[in-house]
GROMACS .gro file of C-alpha atoms in nm:
model
  130
    1MET     CA    1  -0.005   0.000   0.006
    2THR     CA    2   0.127   0.353  -0.086
    3LEU     CA    3   0.032   0.703   0.038
    4PHE     CA    4   0.106   0.990  -0.203
    5GLY     CA    5   0.100   1.331  -0.052
    6ARG     CA    6   0.017   1.528  -0.367
    7ASP     CA    7  -0.246   1.295  -0.486
    8SER     CA    8  -0.420   1.275  -0.158
    9LEU     CA    9  -0.401   1.665  -0.129
   10LEU     CA   10  -0.546   1.718  -0.481
   11THR     CA   11  -0.814   1.456  -0.433
   12ALA     CA   12  -0.932   1.616  -0.103
   13TRP     CA   13  -0.931   1.955  -0.258
   14MET     CA   14  -1.150   1.848  -0.545
   15ALA     CA   15  -1.401   1.668  -0.300
   16LEU     CA   16  -1.396   1.977  -0.062
   17PRO     CA   17  -1.747   2.099  -0.195
   18LEU     CA   18  -1.890   1.758  -0.100
   19ASP     CA   19  -1.701   1.652   0.213
   20VAL     CA   20  -1.498   1.876   0.432
   21ASP     CA   21  -1.409   1.573   0.654
   22LEU     CA   22  -1.200   1.404   0.370
   23SER     CA   23  -0.982   1.717   0.353
   24LEU     CA   24  -0.949   1.755   0.720
   25GLY     CA   25  -0.859   1.382   0.752
   26THR     CA   26  -0.593   1.427   0.475
   27LEU     CA   27  -0.439   1.728   0.637
   28ARG     CA   28  -0.430   1.542   0.976
   29ARG     CA   29  -0.268   1.227   0.827
   30LEU     CA   30  -0.004   1.428   0.637
   31ALA     CA   31   0.074   1.650   0.933
   32ARG     CA   32   0.156   1.347   1.145
   33ALA     CA   33   0.410   1.237   0.888
   34GLN     CA   34   0.555   1.593   0.838
   35GLY     CA   35   0.936   1.610   0.812
   36ARG     CA   36   1.105   1.682   1.137
   37ARG     CA   37   1.487   1.650   1.061
   38GLU     CA   38   1.737   1.676   0.772
   39ASP     CA   39   1.799   1.353   0.576
   40PRO     CA   40   1.956   1.380   0.233
   41VAL     CA   41   1.875   1.030   0.153
   42THR     CA   42   1.492   1.063   0.187
   43GLU     CA   43   1.512   1.446   0.136
   44GLU     CA   44   1.322   1.497   0.467
   45GLN     CA   45   1.346   1.849   0.602
   46PRO     CA   46   1.169   2.008   0.895
   47GLY     CA   47   0.812   2.108   0.794
   48ARG     CA   48   0.815   1.928   0.458
   49ILE     CA   49   0.518   1.724   0.352
   50LEU     CA   50   0.587   1.370   0.235
   51HIS     CA   51   0.587   1.269  -0.132
   52GLU     CA   52   0.513   0.896  -0.071
   53VAL     CA   53   0.492   0.628   0.194
   54ARG     CA   54   0.538   0.269   0.096
   55ARG     CA   55   0.439  -0.028   0.293
   56GLY     CA   56   0.538  -0.382   0.212
   57PRO     CA   57   0.831  -0.618   0.150
   58ALA     CA   58   1.013  -0.380  -0.104
   59SER     CA   59   0.952  -0.055   0.081
   60GLU     CA   60   1.308  -0.028   0.221
   61ASP     CA   61   1.461  -0.094  -0.125
   62VAL     CA   62   1.293   0.201  -0.280
   63LEU     CA   63   1.395   0.563  -0.246
   64GLY     CA   64   1.615   0.498   0.055
   65GLY     CA   65   1.325   0.387   0.289
   66SER     CA   66   0.951   0.361   0.324
   67VAL     CA   67   0.897   0.745   0.354
   68TYR     CA   68   1.032   0.985   0.083
   69TYR     CA   69   0.979   1.362   0.089
   70GLY     CA   70   1.127   1.452  -0.259
   71SER     CA   71   0.826   1.650  -0.384
   72ILE     CA   72   0.832   2.015  -0.486
   73ASP     CA   73   0.456   2.061  -0.465
   74ALA     CA   74   0.317   1.865  -0.171
   75THR     CA   75   0.415   2.126   0.095
   76PRO     CA   76   0.260   2.429  -0.083
   77LEU     CA   77  -0.048   2.217  -0.173
   78PHE     CA   78  -0.082   2.131   0.211
   79VAL     CA   79  -0.082   2.498   0.294
   80MET     CA   80  -0.329   2.578   0.007
   81LEU     CA   81  -0.570   2.293   0.113
   82LEU     CA   82  -0.554   2.430   0.479
   83GLY     CA   83  -0.654   2.775   0.350
   84GLU     CA   84  -0.942   2.625   0.154
   85CYS     CA   85  -1.070   2.426   0.449
   86TRP     CA   86  -1.068   2.753   0.651
   87ARG     CA   87  -1.292   2.900   0.389
   88TRP     CA   88  -1.529   2.599   0.334
   89ALA     CA   89  -1.563   2.507   0.695
   90PRO     CA   90  -1.581   2.821   0.911
   91SER     CA   91  -1.747   2.642   1.204
   92ARG     CA   92  -1.457   2.386   1.210
   93ARG     CA   93  -1.145   2.579   1.280
   94SER     CA   94  -0.948   2.274   1.382
   95CYS     CA   95  -0.855   1.934   1.236
   96GLY     CA   96  -0.830   1.800   1.585
   97HIS     CA   97  -0.453   1.729   1.574
   98CYS     CA   98  -0.220   1.999   1.435
   99CYS     CA   99  -0.434   2.258   1.261
  100ARG     CA  100  -0.568   2.455   1.558
  101LEU     CA  101  -0.637   2.782   1.364
  102PRO     CA  102  -0.678   3.088   1.585
  103THR     CA  103  -0.969   3.307   1.527
  104ARG     CA  104  -0.812   3.610   1.686
  105ARG     CA  105  -0.654   3.906   1.494
  106TRP     CA  106  -0.273   3.904   1.463
  107ARG     CA  107  -0.056   4.200   1.366
  108GLY     CA  108  -0.348   4.388   1.214
  109ARG     CA  109  -0.455   4.106   0.974
  110SER     CA  110  -0.708   3.830   1.041
  111THR     CA  111  -0.573   3.473   1.031
  112MET     CA  112  -0.835   3.396   0.787
  113ALA     CA  113  -0.714   3.651   0.536
  114THR     CA  114  -0.365   3.519   0.583
  115ALA     CA  115  -0.466   3.164   0.519
  116THR     CA  116  -0.680   3.262   0.229
  117ALA     CA  117  -0.406   3.465   0.078
  118THR     CA  118  -0.197   3.143   0.053
  119ALA     CA  119  -0.453   2.965  -0.137
  120SER     CA  120  -0.476   2.970  -0.511
  121SER     CA  121  -0.665   3.260  -0.683
  122ASN     CA  122  -0.827   3.007  -0.913
  123THR     CA  123  -1.055   2.834  -0.659
  124VAL     CA  124  -1.422   2.782  -0.636
  125ALA     CA  125  -1.588   3.034  -0.408
  126PRO     CA  126  -1.731   2.881  -0.088
  127PRO     CA  127  -2.102   2.872  -0.041
  128THR     CA  128  -2.243   3.192   0.124
  129SER     CA  129  -2.522   3.198   0.373
  130GLY     CA  130  -2.810   3.434   0.343
   0.00000   0.00000   0.00000
């Protein structure tokens, strides 16, 4: 079995209008495996989101281990999905593990504006109430 960071993030993003829980679960799982140290073999770095996790007999023979971080887009996609979750699920400001998002103002700008600014400008607008 293999977990791919980019594929999981993109799938969760596309399903966001249908199920916010999928996105929150994806963020939670990838945050648990987020890089914590420098490792040139697996390309792990602090804060980096994984590219893939392999399980099974051959997992240690591929890419220097079972977890590989060599992806240029998984980390920014993680931040972008986090921003989109903020927009689509305003009543759920926490994923329950790592993503406890404050609702207070910080340095003159709201956290929501900061999170939204990191998201792509080509996103579907969240539903509005009223």
